[in-house]
Structures are given as structure tokens and as C-alpha cells.
Short mmCIF file of C-alpha atoms and ligand atoms in Angstrom, two decimals:
data_model
loop_
_atom_site.label_atom_id
_atom_site.label_comp_id
_atom_site.label_asym_id
_atom_site.label_seq_id
_atom_site.Cartn_x
_atom_site.Cartn_y
_atom_site.Cartn_z
CA MET A 232 8.82 -10.50 -49.72
CA ARG A 233 7.03 -12.96 -47.42
CA ILE A 234 8.75 -15.60 -45.37
CA ASP A 235 8.59 -19.07 -46.84
CA GLU A 236 10.44 -22.27 -46.19
CA ARG A 237 13.23 -21.28 -48.56
CA SER A 238 14.22 -18.26 -46.51
CA LEU A 239 15.09 -18.07 -42.85
CA ALA A 240 13.01 -15.63 -40.84
CA TYR A 241 14.44 -12.86 -38.64
CA GLY A 242 17.73 -12.23 -40.44
CA GLY A 243 18.59 -10.78 -43.79
CA GLY A 244 20.56 -7.62 -43.08
CA TRP A 245 17.67 -5.31 -44.01
CA LEU A 246 19.00 -2.33 -42.09
CA ASP A 247 22.19 -0.31 -42.30
CA ARG A 248 23.07 -0.39 -38.60
CA ALA A 249 25.23 2.73 -39.03
CA ALA A 250 27.72 1.63 -36.37
CA GLY A 251 30.01 4.54 -37.20
CA SER A 252 27.27 7.14 -36.66
CA ARG A 253 25.19 5.73 -33.81
CA THR A 254 27.94 6.54 -31.30
CA ASP A 255 27.31 10.26 -31.93
CA PRO A 256 24.49 11.65 -29.74
CA ALA A 257 24.07 14.72 -32.00
CA TRP A 258 23.58 12.49 -35.05
CA LEU A 259 21.00 10.40 -33.17
CA ALA A 260 19.15 13.55 -31.99
CA ALA A 261 19.02 14.77 -35.59
CA ARG A 262 17.59 11.42 -36.70
CA LEU A 263 14.86 11.65 -34.02
CA ALA A 264 14.01 15.14 -35.28
CA ASP A 265 13.89 13.96 -38.90
CA ARG A 266 10.37 13.78 -40.31
CA ALA A 267 11.13 10.48 -42.08
CA SER A 268 12.24 8.62 -38.94
CA VAL A 269 9.87 6.10 -37.35
CA VAL A 270 9.49 4.38 -33.98
CA LEU A 271 8.59 0.75 -33.30
CA PRO A 272 6.97 0.49 -29.87
CA LEU A 273 7.22 -2.77 -27.90
CA TRP A 274 5.69 -3.86 -24.62
CA ARG A 275 7.15 -6.74 -22.58
CA ASP A 276 8.72 -8.36 -25.65
CA ARG A 277 5.58 -8.00 -27.75
CA CYS A 278 4.97 -5.91 -30.88
CA LEU A 279 2.27 -3.31 -30.65
CA VAL A 280 -0.07 -3.72 -33.59
CA SER A 281 -3.16 -2.12 -35.10
CA ALA A 282 -6.58 -3.79 -35.20
CA ASP A 283 -5.61 -5.45 -38.51
CA ARG A 284 -2.44 -6.79 -36.87
CA ARG A 285 0.01 -4.51 -38.62
CA PRO A 286 2.93 -3.30 -36.48
CA VAL A 287 2.39 0.37 -35.61
CA ARG A 288 5.31 2.63 -36.49
CA PRO A 289 4.52 6.28 -35.81
CA ALA A 290 6.79 9.04 -37.12
CA ALA A 291 9.34 9.98 -34.46
CA VAL A 292 8.43 13.67 -34.71
CA ASP A 293 4.79 12.83 -33.90
CA ALA A 294 5.71 10.49 -31.05
CA ALA A 295 6.95 12.91 -28.36
CA GLY A 296 4.62 11.37 -25.74
CA LEU A 297 5.72 7.86 -26.63
CA LEU A 298 9.41 8.75 -26.52
CA ALA A 299 9.02 10.61 -23.22
CA ALA A 300 7.21 7.65 -21.62
CA ALA A 301 9.64 4.99 -22.90
CA ASP A 302 11.87 3.02 -20.54
CA GLU A 303 14.44 2.78 -23.32
CA THR A 304 14.87 4.14 -26.83
CA VAL A 305 17.25 2.32 -29.17
CA PHE A 306 18.39 3.03 -32.70
CA LEU A 307 17.98 -0.05 -34.90
CA GLY A 308 19.35 1.28 -38.17
CA LEU A 309 18.58 2.97 -41.46
CA GLU A 310 16.06 1.54 -43.89
CA GLU A 311 16.82 3.17 -47.25
CA GLY A 312 18.07 6.21 -45.33
CA ARG A 313 15.09 6.36 -42.95
CA ALA A 314 16.01 5.91 -39.30
CA ILE A 315 14.18 3.18 -37.38
CA PHE A 316 14.05 3.41 -33.60
CA ALA A 317 12.44 1.06 -31.09
CA VAL A 318 11.05 2.00 -27.70
CA ASP A 319 10.25 -0.15 -24.70
CA LEU A 320 7.04 0.55 -22.77
CA SER A 321 7.33 -2.49 -20.49
CA SER A 322 7.06 -0.59 -17.20
CA ARG A 323 3.61 0.75 -18.18
CA PRO A 324 0.37 -1.16 -17.72
CA GLU A 325 -0.72 -2.77 -20.99
CA GLY A 326 -3.62 -0.38 -21.60
CA GLU A 327 -1.39 2.64 -21.18
CA ALA A 328 1.26 1.21 -23.51
CA LEU A 329 -1.39 0.56 -26.19
CA ALA A 330 -2.81 4.07 -25.83
CA LEU A 331 0.64 5.69 -26.00
CA ALA A 332 1.43 3.78 -29.19
CA GLY A 333 -2.01 4.14 -30.76
CA ALA A 334 -2.13 0.34 -30.95
CA ALA A 335 -4.95 -2.18 -30.51
CA GLU A 336 -3.03 -5.19 -29.26
CA ALA A 337 0.33 -6.49 -28.06
CA VAL A 338 1.32 -9.66 -29.93
CA ASP A 339 4.44 -11.82 -30.03
CA VAL A 340 6.34 -11.52 -33.30
CA ARG A 341 6.28 -15.32 -33.76
CA ALA A 342 2.48 -15.22 -33.77
CA LEU A 343 2.54 -12.49 -36.43
CA VAL A 344 5.31 -13.77 -38.63
CA GLY A 345 3.14 -15.28 -41.37
CA GLY A 346 1.60 -11.87 -42.08
CA LEU A 347 4.80 -9.83 -42.01
CA THR A 348 7.34 -9.16 -44.72
CA ALA A 349 10.77 -10.65 -44.13
CA ALA A 350 12.12 -7.16 -43.34
CA GLU A 351 9.31 -6.43 -40.86
CA ALA A 352 9.82 -9.74 -39.07
CA ALA A 353 13.57 -9.17 -38.86
CA MET A 354 13.14 -5.65 -37.45
CA GLN A 355 10.57 -6.67 -34.87
CA ALA A 356 12.71 -9.58 -33.68
CA TYR A 357 15.81 -7.37 -33.54
CA ALA A 358 13.92 -4.75 -31.50
CA LYS A 359 12.60 -7.43 -29.18
CA GLY A 360 16.05 -8.92 -28.54
CA LEU A 361 17.78 -5.59 -27.99
CA LEU A 362 15.12 -4.15 -25.68
CA HIS A 363 14.96 -7.41 -23.72
CA TRP A 364 18.73 -7.19 -23.15
CA HIS A 365 18.43 -3.66 -21.76
CA ARG A 366 15.84 -4.69 -19.20
CA GLY A 367 18.25 -7.24 -17.74
CA GLN A 368 21.32 -5.01 -17.65
CA ARG A 369 20.28 -2.13 -15.44
CA TYR A 370 23.09 -2.81 -12.95
CA CYS A 371 26.73 -3.67 -13.33
CA GLY A 372 27.63 -7.28 -12.58
CA GLY A 373 31.06 -6.13 -11.37
CA CYS A 374 30.30 -3.37 -8.85
CA GLY A 375 26.51 -3.24 -8.65
CA ALA A 376 26.20 0.42 -9.71
CA ALA A 377 23.56 1.52 -12.21
CA THR A 378 24.46 1.32 -15.89
CA VAL A 379 23.50 3.82 -18.58
CA THR A 380 22.70 3.28 -22.22
CA ARG A 381 24.90 4.69 -24.98
CA ASP A 382 25.72 4.27 -28.67
CA GLY A 383 22.07 4.30 -29.67
CA GLY A 384 21.36 1.44 -27.28
CA HIS A 385 24.10 -0.92 -28.48
CA THR A 386 26.24 -0.55 -25.36
CA ARG A 387 25.64 0.14 -21.69
CA SER A 388 28.32 1.55 -19.44
CA CYS A 389 28.68 1.36 -15.69
CA GLY A 390 28.54 4.63 -13.79
CA GLY A 391 30.27 3.20 -10.69
CA THR A 392 33.31 5.04 -9.35
CA GLY A 393 36.48 3.55 -10.78
CA CYS A 394 34.57 0.85 -12.72
CA GLY A 395 33.46 2.01 -16.17
CA ARG A 396 32.68 -1.53 -17.32
CA LEU A 397 31.10 -1.72 -20.76
CA LEU A 398 28.25 -4.14 -21.40
CA PHE A 399 27.42 -5.37 -24.89
CA PRO A 400 24.28 -7.20 -26.02
CA ARG A 401 24.83 -10.88 -25.37
CA ILE A 402 24.24 -13.57 -27.97
CA GLU A 403 23.75 -17.18 -26.89
CA PRO A 404 24.57 -19.57 -29.76
CA ALA A 405 22.85 -22.90 -30.09
CA VAL A 406 23.51 -25.66 -32.60
CA ILE A 407 20.75 -27.47 -34.45
CA VAL A 408 21.61 -30.59 -36.36
CA LEU A 409 20.14 -32.79 -39.01
CA VAL A 410 21.86 -36.17 -38.51
CA GLU A 411 21.99 -38.64 -41.39
CA ALA A 412 22.42 -42.37 -40.98
CA PRO A 413 25.43 -43.94 -42.71
CA GLY A 414 24.73 -45.75 -45.98
CA GLU A 415 21.55 -46.33 -47.93
CA PRO A 416 18.65 -45.69 -47.86
CA GLY A 417 19.13 -42.09 -46.73
CA ARG A 418 17.60 -41.60 -43.30
CA CYS A 419 17.63 -38.73 -40.84
CA LEU A 420 17.35 -38.72 -37.08
CA LEU A 421 14.41 -36.97 -35.46
CA ALA A 422 13.51 -36.86 -31.82
CA ARG A 423 10.57 -36.15 -29.60
CA HIS A 424 11.50 -33.69 -26.89
CA ARG A 425 10.17 -33.86 -23.36
CA GLY A 426 6.90 -31.97 -23.22
CA ALA A 427 6.35 -32.15 -27.01
CA PRO A 428 3.05 -33.71 -28.09
CA GLU A 429 2.91 -37.33 -29.27
CA GLY A 430 4.03 -37.57 -32.90
CA SER A 431 5.86 -34.25 -32.81
CA TRP A 432 9.33 -34.94 -34.24
CA SER A 433 12.13 -32.45 -34.69
CA THR A 434 15.86 -32.21 -35.22
CA LEU A 435 18.25 -32.13 -32.27
CA ALA A 436 19.51 -28.87 -30.80
CA GLY A 437 21.39 -27.52 -27.82
CA PHE A 438 23.29 -24.55 -26.46
CA VAL A 439 27.00 -24.14 -27.02
CA GLU A 440 28.95 -24.27 -23.77
CA VAL A 441 31.96 -22.23 -22.71
CA GLY A 442 35.18 -23.56 -24.23
CA GLU A 443 33.46 -25.37 -27.11
CA SER A 444 33.58 -24.83 -30.83
CA LEU A 445 30.27 -25.15 -32.66
CA GLU A 446 31.36 -28.55 -33.95
CA ASP A 447 32.28 -29.66 -30.42
CA ALA A 448 28.78 -28.70 -29.30
CA VAL A 449 27.22 -30.72 -32.13
CA ARG A 450 29.21 -33.82 -31.16
CA ARG A 451 28.50 -33.45 -27.43
CA GLU A 452 24.76 -32.78 -27.81
CA LEU A 453 24.26 -35.79 -30.06
CA ALA A 454 26.27 -38.05 -27.78
CA GLU A 455 24.55 -36.83 -24.59
CA GLU A 456 20.97 -36.72 -25.78
CA ALA A 457 20.79 -39.50 -28.34
CA GLY A 458 23.88 -41.64 -27.77
CA VAL A 459 24.89 -40.98 -31.38
CA SER A 460 28.50 -40.40 -32.39
CA VAL A 461 29.13 -38.57 -35.64
CA VAL A 462 31.94 -38.85 -38.15
CA GLU A 463 31.33 -35.71 -40.17
CA VAL A 464 29.85 -32.30 -39.35
CA SER A 465 29.15 -29.62 -41.96
CA TYR A 466 27.77 -26.09 -41.60
CA GLN A 467 24.43 -25.36 -43.29
CA GLY A 468 23.46 -21.84 -42.25
CA SER A 469 22.51 -19.71 -39.27
CA GLN A 470 19.46 -17.88 -38.05
CA ALA A 471 19.01 -14.86 -35.81
CA TRP A 472 16.86 -16.04 -32.92
CA PRO A 473 16.52 -13.12 -30.50
CA PHE A 474 13.97 -14.90 -28.28
CA PRO A 475 15.57 -13.55 -26.24
CA ALA A 476 19.24 -13.87 -27.23
CA GLY A 477 19.76 -16.86 -29.48
CA LEU A 478 21.68 -17.50 -32.63
CA MET A 479 20.75 -20.83 -34.20
CA VAL A 480 23.62 -22.42 -36.12
CA GLY A 481 22.49 -25.21 -38.41
CA PHE A 482 24.57 -28.27 -39.25
CA ARG A 483 24.28 -31.55 -41.01
CA ALA A 484 26.13 -34.50 -39.52
CA THR A 485 26.68 -38.13 -40.47
CA ALA A 486 26.35 -40.73 -37.72
CA ALA A 487 28.98 -43.44 -37.25
CA SER A 488 26.24 -46.04 -36.82
CA THR A 489 22.46 -46.26 -36.58
CA GLU A 490 22.55 -47.02 -32.86
CA ILE A 491 20.44 -44.65 -30.75
CA ARG A 492 20.25 -44.35 -26.97
CA VAL A 493 18.08 -41.44 -25.82
CA ASP A 494 18.85 -39.79 -22.50
CA GLY A 495 15.21 -39.86 -21.30
CA GLU A 496 15.76 -36.33 -19.94
CA GLU A 497 15.60 -33.90 -22.83
CA LEU A 498 14.58 -36.51 -25.37
CA VAL A 499 11.96 -39.13 -24.75
CA GLU A 500 12.22 -40.86 -28.13
CA ALA A 501 14.34 -40.74 -31.28
CA ARG A 502 14.25 -42.66 -34.55
CA TRP A 503 15.42 -42.67 -38.15
CA PHE A 504 13.11 -41.49 -40.94
CA THR A 505 13.49 -42.07 -44.68
CA ARG A 506 12.57 -39.30 -47.11
CA ALA A 507 9.49 -41.27 -48.15
CA GLU A 508 8.36 -41.53 -44.51
CA LEU A 509 8.80 -37.81 -43.96
CA ARG A 510 6.94 -36.94 -47.16
CA ALA A 511 4.12 -39.25 -46.10
CA ARG A 512 3.92 -37.46 -42.75
CA VAL A 513 3.71 -34.08 -44.50
CA ALA A 514 0.99 -35.42 -46.82
CA ASP A 515 -0.77 -36.63 -43.69
CA GLY A 516 -0.94 -33.10 -42.29
CA HIS A 517 2.16 -33.06 -40.07
CA PRO A 518 4.21 -30.04 -41.16
CA LEU A 519 8.00 -30.23 -40.93
CA GLY A 520 8.03 -27.55 -38.24
CA ARG A 521 7.02 -23.95 -37.84
CA ILE A 522 7.41 -21.74 -40.90
CA ASP A 523 9.90 -19.51 -39.08
CA SER A 524 12.15 -22.31 -37.80
CA ILE A 525 15.55 -23.38 -39.08
CA ASP A 526 14.44 -26.92 -38.19
CA ARG A 527 11.97 -26.80 -41.06
CA HIS A 528 14.64 -25.34 -43.31
CA LEU A 529 17.13 -28.14 -42.53
CA LEU A 530 14.49 -30.81 -43.11
CA GLY A 531 13.17 -29.14 -46.27
CA SER A 532 16.62 -28.98 -47.84
CA TRP A 533 17.29 -32.61 -46.93
CA LEU A 534 14.01 -33.69 -48.52
CA ASP A 535 14.69 -31.64 -51.63
CA PRO A 536 18.45 -31.51 -52.29
CA THR A 537 17.94 -29.16 -55.28
CA ARG A 538 17.06 -26.34 -52.86
ZN1 LIG B 704 30.57 -1.35 -12.45
#
């Protein structure tokens, strides 16, 4: 199944993460020795791909050199019983990483996504996010001692005397909101972000802060960035966004009024669009956003309420 604007890329629960088994080193060793198991090699957050831009995934039993050279090996899960591992080759020069993996190129998953199945895109993004986390957690934030990986790469533990702190992969949630104007005709609020090209409009988004609910974050972001207060907030869906640690949580909100006051910092411009205006923009060659973005999904479902 390919990714289209009806499905959200990078999620989907394609793998059995086998949380009850991955804590057992003997079980993991047996999976690595299993002829069916495969390895996804990554280099500095990029997928390693063949000349025809397919992700390489050698059999684990044929990848002794790759596994020995890896900075980190993590267990992603079981795909119809077949174990999928990912390895990080980031400390190697690019040419060496490509040679070890038998790959032609290192490419970001977002540049490949149109040619991947939904399951492939989800696995590559998952591997990227998990391996990225490991690279930033080599030392304990409490005592400064080195940490070691465990549980198939889903935990790190501190080796410091008397510390033993456990580190878990961190997720940083962000809210993304399609705001509707009150009354008729139906209009939605889009903004141009600082640095975005002229005519590039998107929904509003921001990170959730400590001590906030998701709905609090929606209200604060809209008030801060666009001077819009909202009377109603409803959940629409969420998207894994491990670039490197995000979770995008999509909402729809109704504004109390049509007044807008952009902050001039994050947003340089914001305005209301009718459905007809948005459709005209699409017809004019301005897509609603990247195919892998929840932004496009929120706008697409607003334009076509039957979806
Ligand atoms: Zn420690």
C-alpha cells in the first residue's frame, strides 16, 4: 500500500514490537541468528538505499561485518514473525557505511517516501528516530557516567555507581491545528511561517510545553502566534514524526472571531481561506502540503468532509 493523502505516513502499527520478549538477551540473540531476520542500516539519520533507491535490508546472518561495525543495533519488531533490526553506522565515513551495507546512497526517508510502501516508510522513520535517540544519550544526565543499551535498544541504563538511572526514548509532542472561522461561509486560517516562500500557506503548529494539556497548547499557540482565541477544540488524529522525536497531534478548532494579529516572529502573515479559494490554489498548482504531512491531511479532510 502506497502513502496517499488519505493515510498518514510513518505510523500504522506494522510491526509487533514484542515488548515482552525484547527484554530477553537470549531471545534477541536467537532472532539475530535466525535466517529470516533482516537488518536496516542507517547512517546519520539517513536510509541506506540501492541504486534504484530501495532501502537495503540484508539478512542478519549474512551481515556479520555490518553488525560488528555498528555503533548501535536495535530491535524494531516482528513483521509477520520475521525480526527486523536496525543498525547505526554514523561514526563511519559515508563511503565505508555504504560499502558495509552494500548500498549506493544515503537518503533521508522524507525524500524517499513517495516510492516506499506505508510499512517501509513507517519502519525507516521508526529506525531513524530510535537510533537518533541513542546517539544523544551516551551519558547519564544525572551523574555523567556512560549509559548502556538494553531491552533491544528501547532503554538505556546508567552504569554509574549508585545511580542506575533508566533512560527511555523521548517523544516531543506538537499540536497542529486547522482553525475555522465562526459562521458562514466556512473559512480556515492559514499562515505563512518565517522563512517559508511567498505564497506558501500552512496550518498552525507548535510544541506542547511542560504542564500543558494538548488542548492548552492549541489555545496558547493560536493566541501567541495569530492573536486568535478559540471556543472549541476537537481531536482529529495523530502522526508519528520521528524527525527526530516528534508526535504530531492534529486538531480542529473554531475561532471566537475572525480577528487575526500575527506575532511577526514565527508567523509573518495569516489569513482566512474559503474552500473555493483553496481548491482554486490547488488547481493553480499549489499543493496543500507535502504528501507525508498531517497538514495536508487536515486540509484535505476539511475540503472534502466525506473523507
Ligand atoms: Zn547516572
